[in-house]
Coordinates of C-alpha atoms and ligand atoms in Angstrom, one line a residue:
X1 CA -21.5 -1.2 -4.6
X2 CA -19.3 -3.5 -7.0
X3 CA -17.1 -6.1 -4.9
X4 CA -14.0 -4.5 -6.5
X5 CA -11.1 -5.6 -4.1
X6 CA -8.2 -3.7 -6.0
X7 CA -7.8 -0.1 -7.1
X8 CA -4.8 0.1 -9.7
X9 CA -3.6 3.4 -11.0
X10 CA -0.8 3.8 -13.8
X11 CA 2.4 5.0 -13.7
X12 CA 1.1 8.5 -15.2
X13 CA -0.7 8.9 -12.0
X14 CA 2.4 9.0 -9.6
X15 CA 2.3 12.2 -7.7
X16 CA 4.4 14.8 -9.4
X17 CA 5.1 16.4 -6.1
X18 CA 5.7 15.3 -2.4
X19 CA 3.3 17.0 0.1
X20 CA 5.0 19.0 2.7
X21 CA 2.9 19.0 5.9
X22 CA 5.0 22.1 7.2
X23 CA 3.1 24.3 4.9
X24 CA -0.5 23.5 6.6
X25 CA 0.8 23.2 10.3
X26 CA -1.4 25.5 12.7
X27 CA 2.0 25.9 14.8
X28 CA 5.5 25.7 13.3
X29 CA 7.8 22.7 14.5
X30 CA 10.2 23.7 17.6
X31 CA 13.8 24.4 16.2
X32 CA 16.4 21.9 15.7
X33 CA 19.4 22.7 18.4
X34 CA 23.0 22.4 17.8
X35 CA 24.3 19.6 20.5
X36 CA 27.0 21.9 21.8
X37 CA 25.9 25.4 21.8
X38 CA 22.1 24.3 22.5
X39 CA 21.1 27.1 19.8
X40 CA 19.0 26.6 16.7
X41 CA 21.2 25.2 13.9
X42 CA 21.2 26.6 10.2
X43 CA 21.5 24.5 7.0
X44 CA 25.5 24.7 7.0
X45 CA 25.4 22.9 10.2
X46 CA 24.2 19.9 8.6
X47 CA 26.4 20.1 5.4
X48 CA 28.8 17.6 6.5
X49 CA 26.3 15.0 6.8
X50 CA 23.7 15.5 3.9
X51 CA 23.4 17.1 0.4
X52 CA 22.1 21.1 0.5
X53 CA 18.9 19.8 -1.6
X54 CA 17.9 17.8 1.3
X55 CA 18.8 20.0 3.9
X56 CA 16.5 22.4 2.1
X57 CA 13.9 20.2 2.0
X58 CA 14.3 19.7 5.7
X59 CA 13.4 23.0 6.7
X60 CA 11.0 24.1 3.7
X61 CA 7.6 25.3 4.2
X62 CA 6.6 25.1 0.6
X63 CA 3.5 22.9 0.3
X64 CA 4.3 21.1 -3.0
X65 CA 8.1 19.9 -3.8
X66 CA 8.3 18.8 -7.1
X67 CA 9.5 15.2 -7.5
X68 CA 12.6 15.2 -10.1
X69 CA 11.7 13.0 -13.4
X70 CA 14.8 10.6 -12.6
X71 CA 13.1 9.8 -9.3
X72 CA 9.8 9.3 -11.0
X73 CA 11.2 7.2 -13.4
X74 CA 12.5 4.7 -11.0
X75 CA 9.2 4.7 -8.9
X76 CA 7.3 3.5 -12.1
X77 CA 9.1 0.0 -11.5
X78 CA 6.5 -0.5 -8.7
X79 CA 4.5 2.5 -8.2
X80 CA 1.4 3.2 -8.1
X81 CA 1.2 0.7 -5.5
X82 CA -2.1 -1.1 -5.3
X83 CA -4.8 -0.3 -2.9
X84 CA -7.2 -3.1 -1.7
X85 CA -10.3 -3.4 -0.1
X86 CA -10.1 -6.3 2.5
X87 CA -13.4 -8.0 1.8
X88 CA -12.6 -11.3 3.0
X89 CA -10.8 -9.8 6.3
X90 CA -14.2 -8.1 6.6
X91 CA -16.0 -11.4 6.3
X92 CA -13.8 -12.9 8.6
X93 CA -14.4 -10.3 11.1
X94 CA -18.2 -10.1 10.5
X95 CA -17.7 -6.4 10.6
X96 CA -19.7 -3.5 9.1
X97 CA -16.5 -1.7 8.6
X98 CA -15.3 -1.2 5.1
X99 CA -11.5 -1.9 5.5
X100 CA -9.0 -0.8 2.8
X101 CA -5.1 -1.1 2.8
X102 CA -2.5 0.5 0.7
X103 CA 0.3 -2.0 -0.2
X104 CA 3.9 -1.0 -0.2
X105 CA 5.2 -4.4 -0.1
X106 CA 5.7 -4.5 -4.0
X107 CA 8.7 -2.4 -4.0
X108 CA 12.2 -4.0 -4.8
X109 CA 13.3 -4.4 -1.2
X110 CA 9.8 -5.1 -0.1
X111 CA 8.6 -2.2 1.9
X112 CA 7.9 1.7 1.8
X113 CA 11.2 2.5 2.6
X114 CA 12.7 2.9 -1.5
X115 CA 10.4 5.8 -1.7
X116 CA 13.0 7.9 0.3
X117 CA 15.9 5.6 -0.5
X118 CA 15.6 6.4 -4.4
X119 CA 15.3 10.1 -3.7
X120 CA 18.0 10.6 -1.2
X121 CA 20.3 8.4 -3.8
X122 CA 19.6 10.9 -6.4
X123 CA 20.0 13.9 -4.5
X124 CA 23.7 12.8 -3.3
X125 CA 24.6 11.4 -6.7
X126 CA 23.6 15.0 -8.1
X127 CA 25.9 16.6 -5.4
X128 CA 28.7 14.4 -6.2
X129 CA 28.7 12.2 -3.4
X130 CA 30.4 8.8 -4.2
X131 CA 29.7 7.0 -0.9
X132 CA 26.4 6.7 1.3
X133 CA 26.9 5.4 5.1
X134 CA 23.7 4.4 6.9
X135 CA 22.4 2.2 9.7
X136 CA 20.0 -0.5 9.7
X137 CA 17.9 -2.3 12.2
X138 CA 15.9 -5.4 10.7
X139 CA 17.6 -4.7 7.4
X140 CA 14.8 -2.9 5.8
X141 CA 16.3 0.4 5.4
X142 CA 19.7 -0.9 4.7
X143 CA 18.5 -3.2 1.5
X144 CA 16.4 -0.3 0.2
X145 CA 19.3 2.3 0.4
X146 CA 21.6 -0.6 -1.1
X147 CA 19.2 -0.8 -3.9
X148 CA 18.8 2.8 -4.4
X149 CA 22.7 2.9 -4.7
X150 CA 22.8 0.5 -7.1
X151 CA 20.4 2.2 -9.4
X152 CA 22.5 5.6 -9.1
X153 CA 25.8 4.1 -9.0
X154 CA 26.7 5.2 -5.3
X155 CA 28.7 2.9 -3.0
X156 CA 26.7 2.1 0.0
X157 CA 27.9 1.2 3.5
X158 CA 25.6 -0.4 6.0
X159 CA 25.9 -0.6 9.9
X160 CA 23.5 -3.2 11.1
X161 CA 22.1 -3.7 14.8
X162 CA 24.4 -7.2 15.8
X163 CA 21.5 -8.9 17.0
X164 CA 19.5 -8.7 13.5
X165 CA 22.9 -9.2 11.5
X166 CA 23.1 -12.5 13.5
X167 CA 19.3 -13.3 13.3
X168 CA 18.5 -11.8 9.5
X169 CA 21.4 -13.3 7.3
X170 CA 19.0 -13.1 4.4
X171 CA 18.6 -9.3 4.7
X172 CA 22.0 -9.0 4.8
X173 CA 22.6 -11.3 1.8
X174 CA 20.0 -8.8 -0.2
X175 CA 22.0 -5.9 0.8
X176 CA 25.3 -7.8 -0.8
X177 CA 23.3 -8.8 -3.6
X178 CA 22.8 -5.1 -4.3
X179 CA 26.5 -4.5 -4.2
X180 CA 26.4 -2.9 -0.4
X181 CA 29.0 -3.7 2.3
X182 CA 27.3 -4.6 5.8
X183 CA 29.1 -4.4 9.1
X184 CA 27.9 -5.4 12.4
X185 CA 27.5 -2.8 14.9
X186 CA 28.7 -2.1 17.4
X187 CA 32.2 -2.4 15.2
X188 CA 35.6 -2.0 15.6
X189 CA 35.8 0.5 12.6
X190 CA 34.5 3.5 14.9
X191 CA 35.5 5.3 17.7
X192 CA 31.9 5.2 19.1
X193 CA 31.8 1.2 18.3
X194 CA 35.1 0.7 19.7
X195 CA 34.0 2.4 23.1
X196 CA 31.0 0.3 23.5
X197 CA 32.6 -2.9 22.7
X198 CA 35.3 -2.1 25.6
X199 CA 32.4 -2.0 27.9
X200 CA 30.7 -5.0 26.6
X201 CA 32.2 -7.1 23.8
X202 CA 29.0 -9.0 23.2
X203 CA 26.9 -6.0 23.1
X204 CA 23.5 -6.7 21.1
X205 CA 23.6 -3.2 19.2
X206 CA 20.9 -0.8 19.0
X207 CA 19.9 1.8 16.2
X208 CA 20.8 4.6 18.4
X209 CA 24.5 3.1 18.5
X210 CA 24.8 2.1 14.7
X211 CA 23.6 5.9 13.8
X212 CA 26.6 6.9 15.9
X213 CA 28.9 4.7 13.8
X214 CA 27.4 5.9 10.6
X215 CA 27.4 9.5 11.3
X216 CA 30.8 9.3 12.7
X217 CA 32.2 7.6 9.2
X218 CA 30.2 10.1 7.3
X219 CA 31.5 12.7 8.8
X220 CA 35.1 12.1 8.0
X221 CA 35.1 12.2 4.3
X222 CA 33.8 14.9 1.7
X223 CA 32.7 12.2 -0.7
X224 CA 30.7 10.9 1.6
X225 CA 27.1 11.2 3.1
X226 CA 25.0 10.0 5.7
X227 CA 21.5 8.8 4.8
X228 CA 18.7 8.1 7.4
X229 CA 15.6 6.0 6.8
X230 CA 13.1 7.7 8.8
X231 CA 12.5 10.2 11.5
X232 CA 13.6 13.4 9.7
X233 CA 11.2 15.9 7.9
X234 CA 12.4 15.0 4.3
X235 CA 11.9 11.4 4.7
X236 CA 8.4 11.6 6.0
X237 CA 7.8 14.2 3.0
X238 CA 9.2 11.5 0.5
X239 CA 6.8 8.8 1.9
X240 CA 3.7 11.0 1.1
X241 CA 3.6 9.7 -2.3
X242 CA 1.6 6.7 -0.6
X243 CA -1.3 8.8 1.0
X244 CA -1.7 11.1 -2.0
X245 CA -2.1 7.8 -4.3
X246 CA -4.4 6.4 -1.7
X247 CA -6.7 9.5 -2.0
X248 CA -6.8 8.9 -5.6
X249 CA -7.4 5.3 -5.4
X250 CA -10.3 5.8 -2.8
X251 CA -11.9 8.3 -4.8
X252 CA -11.9 5.4 -7.4
X253 CA -13.8 3.6 -4.8
X254 CA -16.3 6.3 -4.1
X255 CA -15.2 6.3 -0.3
X256 CA -12.9 8.4 2.1
X257 CA -11.3 7.3 5.3
X258 CA -13.2 7.7 8.7
X259 CA -10.1 6.2 10.4
X260 CA -6.4 5.9 9.2
X261 CA -4.2 3.4 10.8
X262 CA -0.3 3.1 10.6
X263 CA 2.6 1.4 12.6
X264 CA 5.2 3.9 13.9
X265 CA 9.1 3.3 14.3
X266 CA 10.4 6.5 13.2
X267 CA 7.0 7.5 11.7
X268 CA 7.8 7.8 8.3
X269 CA 5.4 4.9 6.5
X270 CA 2.6 6.3 9.0
X271 CA 3.2 9.9 7.9
X272 CA 3.3 8.8 4.5
X273 CA 0.0 7.5 4.4
X274 CA -1.5 10.2 6.9
X275 CA 0.1 13.4 6.2
X276 CA -1.8 14.0 2.9
X277 CA -4.9 13.2 4.6
X278 CA -4.3 15.3 7.6
X279 CA -3.3 18.2 5.1
X280 CA -6.6 18.0 3.5
X281 CA -8.1 18.4 6.9
X282 CA -6.0 21.4 8.2
X283 CA -7.0 23.2 4.9
X284 CA -11.0 22.6 5.7
X285 CA -11.6 19.0 4.6
X286 CA -13.3 16.2 6.5
X287 CA -11.9 15.3 9.9
X288 CA -10.3 11.9 10.1
X289 CA -9.6 10.0 13.5
X290 CA -5.6 9.0 12.6
X291 CA -4.1 6.2 14.7
X292 CA -0.1 5.4 15.3
X293 CA 0.3 1.8 16.6
X294 CA 3.7 1.2 18.3
X295 CA 5.2 -1.7 20.2
X296 CA 4.3 -2.0 23.7
X297 CA 8.1 -3.0 24.3
X298 CA 9.1 0.5 22.6
X299 CA 6.3 3.0 23.3
X300 CA 7.6 6.4 22.3
X301 CA 4.6 7.9 21.5
X302 CA 2.5 6.5 24.3
X303 CA 5.1 6.3 27.3
X304 CA 7.9 8.9 26.2
X305 CA 8.4 12.3 27.2
X306 CA 8.0 15.1 24.8
X307 CA 11.5 16.8 25.1
X308 CA 14.7 17.6 23.4
X309 CA 16.9 14.6 22.9
X310 CA 19.7 13.4 20.8
X311 CA 18.8 11.2 17.7
X312 CA 21.9 8.7 18.6
X313 CA 23.7 7.0 21.7
X314 CA 27.1 8.8 21.2
X315 CA 25.4 12.4 21.0
X316 CA 26.8 13.4 17.7
X317 CA 23.3 14.6 16.3
X318 CA 21.5 17.7 16.6
X319 CA 19.0 17.7 19.2
X320 CA 15.3 17.7 18.2
X321 CA 12.2 17.9 20.0
X322 CA 10.5 14.5 19.9
X323 CA 8.6 11.9 21.9
X324 CA 11.7 9.9 23.5
X325 CA 12.4 7.2 26.1
X326 CA 15.7 8.6 26.0
X327 CA 18.7 8.1 23.8
X328 CA 20.6 5.7 26.0
X329 CA 17.4 3.6 26.4
X330 CA 17.6 0.0 24.8
X331 CA 14.5 -1.7 24.0
X332 CA 14.1 -5.2 24.9
X333 CA 14.3 -7.8 21.7
X334 CA 11.2 -8.2 20.0
X335 CA 10.6 -8.9 16.4
X336 CA 9.7 -6.1 14.8
X337 CA 13.1 -4.8 14.6
X338 CA 12.2 -1.5 12.5
X339 CA 10.2 -0.4 15.6
X340 CA 12.9 -0.4 18.2
X341 CA 14.0 3.2 18.1
X342 CA 14.1 5.2 21.2
X343 CA 12.6 8.5 19.5
X344 CA 9.6 9.7 17.3
X345 CA 9.8 11.8 14.2
X346 CA 9.6 15.5 15.2
X347 CA 6.4 16.1 12.7
X348 CA 4.7 13.2 14.0
X349 CA 5.4 14.1 18.0
X350 CA 4.3 17.6 17.0
X351 CA 1.0 16.4 15.3
X352 CA 0.3 14.5 18.7
X353 CA 0.7 17.5 21.0
X354 CA -1.6 19.4 18.6
X355 CA -4.1 16.8 19.1
X356 CA -4.3 15.6 15.3
X357 CA -3.4 12.0 15.8
X358 CA -3.7 9.7 18.5
X359 CA -1.4 6.4 19.5
X360 CA -1.9 3.3 21.0
X361 CA 0.7 0.5 22.1
X362 CA 0.1 -3.5 21.5
X363 CA 2.4 -6.6 22.6
X364 CA 3.9 -8.4 19.8
X365 CA 1.9 -11.8 20.2
X366 CA -1.5 -9.9 19.5
X367 CA 0.1 -8.3 16.6
X368 CA 1.2 -11.7 15.0
X369 CA -2.2 -13.2 16.0
X370 CA -3.7 -10.3 13.8
X371 CA -0.9 -10.6 11.0
X372 CA -1.9 -14.2 11.0
X373 CA -5.6 -13.8 10.6
X374 CA -4.8 -11.2 7.8
X375 CA -2.5 -13.3 5.8
X376 CA -5.2 -16.2 6.0
X377 CA -7.8 -13.9 4.7
X378 CA -6.0 -11.7 2.2
X379 CA -3.1 -14.0 1.3
X380 CA -0.1 -11.4 2.1
X381 CA 1.9 -12.1 4.8
X382 CA 2.9 -8.9 6.5
X383 CA 6.1 -7.5 8.2
X384 CA 6.1 -7.9 11.8
X385 CA 6.1 -4.1 11.8
X386 CA 3.1 -4.1 9.8
X387 CA 1.4 -6.3 12.2
X388 CA 0.9 -3.5 14.7
X389 CA -1.0 -1.9 11.6
X390 CA -2.9 -4.7 11.0
X391 CA -3.9 -4.9 14.7
X392 CA -4.7 -1.5 15.0
X393 CA -7.2 -1.8 11.8
X394 CA -8.6 -5.0 13.2
X395 CA -9.3 -3.2 16.7
X396 CA -11.0 -0.5 14.7
X397 CA -13.2 -2.8 12.7
X398 CA -14.3 -5.0 15.7
X399 CA -15.2 -1.4 17.6
X400 CA -17.6 -0.7 14.3
X401 CA -19.3 -4.0 15.0
X402 CA -19.6 -3.4 18.5
X403 CA -21.5 -0.2 17.8
X404 CA -23.1 -1.5 14.7
X405 CA -21.6 1.1 12.4
X406 CA -20.1 1.1 8.9
X407 CA -16.8 3.3 8.9
X408 CA -14.2 3.3 6.2
X409 CA -10.9 2.2 7.7
X410 CA -7.5 2.8 5.6
X411 CA -4.3 1.3 7.0
X412 CA -0.7 1.2 5.8
X413 CA 0.5 -2.6 4.8
X414 CA 4.0 -1.1 4.8
X415 CA 5.9 -4.3 3.9
X416 CA 6.0 -8.0 3.5
X417 CA 7.4 -10.5 5.9
X418 CA 9.3 -12.9 3.4
X419 CA 12.5 -12.4 5.1
X420 CA 10.8 -12.4 8.6
X421 CA 9.5 -16.1 8.4
X422 CA 11.7 -16.9 11.6
X423 CA 9.2 -14.7 13.4
X424 CA 6.4 -16.6 12.2
X425 CA 8.1 -19.9 13.1
X426 CA 8.7 -18.6 16.7
X427 CA 5.1 -17.6 17.1
X428 CA 3.7 -20.8 15.9
X429 CA 6.2 -22.6 18.0
X430 CA 5.1 -20.6 21.2
X431 CA 8.4 -19.1 21.5
X432 CA 7.2 -15.2 21.1
X433 CA 7.1 -13.6 24.5
X434 CA 5.4 -10.4 25.2
X435 CA 8.5 -8.8 26.8
X436 CA 8.0 -5.5 29.1
X437 CA 10.7 -3.2 28.8
X438 CA 12.6 -2.5 32.0
X439 CA 11.0 0.5 34.1
X440 CA 14.0 1.3 35.8
X441 CA 16.0 1.6 32.6
X442 CA 13.3 4.1 31.1
X443 CA 13.5 6.0 34.3
X444 CA 17.3 6.3 34.0
X445 CA 17.1 7.2 30.3
X446 CA 14.6 9.7 30.8
X447 CA 16.5 11.2 33.8
X448 CA 19.7 11.5 31.3
X449 CA 17.7 13.6 28.8
X450 CA 19.8 16.5 27.9
X451 CA 18.7 19.8 29.8
X452 CA 17.9 22.3 27.5
X453 CA 16.5 26.0 28.0
X454 CA 13.5 26.0 25.2
X455 CA 13.8 28.4 22.7
X456 CA 10.9 30.9 23.1
Ligands
LIG1 C1 11.5 0.6 8.9 C2 10.2 -0.1 8.7 C3 9.2 0.4 9.9 C4 9.4 1.5 10.7 O1 9.8 2.8 10.1 P1 8.8 3.9 9.9 O2 9.9 4.9 9.7 O3 7.9 4.2 11.2 O4 8.0 3.7 9.1 C5 7.9 -0.1 9.5 N1 7.3 -1.3 8.8 C6 8.2 -1.7 8.1 C7 8.1 -2.7 6.9 C8 9.7 -1.2 7.8 O5 10.7 -1.6 6.9

């Protein structure tokens, strides 16, 4: 075997279609329910929030959904992203495993999120929308949508979780550089924000609250729509360019993964790398072990309940069946802001129920330790979220060493950590704590799950 470390594809190899796993599922997803009637919703129910093209993708069962040329044109700026063989990390771990990582940090915003931001901005522009409203936790999604909005000439307004707004001024500055307006959430600009602030003026905010604010504003105006950076089927769909490219790049390497690892917040970067491989498996291809890694402080897949729940705190969104910690659950503050969501994508949740994926949770100091080891071997500083995937991949590689077998491990390095160096400063200063969530709060949030008579 040669000692190639980098597998590159040109822009002509950018996939022509997104891969829709709904076409290959052995059992369909449970229906999405109306928050009031608790009956299955139709495309028209979502029309105040999303353009029809995206709603149709949300419910589509077509295997391939063509990527519009204007979207592929923007993708060309950074796609195809590189696939690396982590030879120096392998050596540092003294593992017989072959470790590969797909690097999404080369996008303008520094993560996988522009893959869907660009697509969503395109379809909104096409539908005549003038303004996009969204929420952001750590700021990755907000800056990705701000970038996409600037490309297609859309106004972008971002509700940023208060604690991140204060902690991450550089992400905010990036959004403003792209021309977006950034508001700390909870804010005084919405009914749901004012209600929270009335109870607690210094509320640190949460993704659930920021979603309520964004949805409330978007529903008020015809020329304004909402955009979500994870969780929904169409978002996961747009991310499948990652896995499709990885299949072609591993073919160049003469390899195929035995194990795939991704970190999960809402599930989109994990789906992006894993779904094309799961689809190949469902159509008779090789069985791959697929591992979702989540933070121990916000463990929806490993500790949550598989149940119908709201996507937001104010209960404005439809009900979806997913692994959830309860919509009122506020995770403790930790550094992977992009992983602090109470629910998991319905598609990822469904795959876990079907036994097609497995999940595990790690505390943040173990993840930073893995991230630092990775940076010292491979040179790239991962985002705090991505450190969870690095940790998961290292655990798998050490298992290979223990068992004396050489497996092929692929993980998604979903973003760089250049805007997150304060987290690294805290880690080196011994200030990162492994915070456990409050069991009582979790029990309360789960007790508050909506009661739903499950459709047959
Ligand atoms: C947003 C984000 C995540 C979490 O979202 P997913 O939808 O689970 O991918 C993970 N990593 C990075 C770098 C992010 O920006």
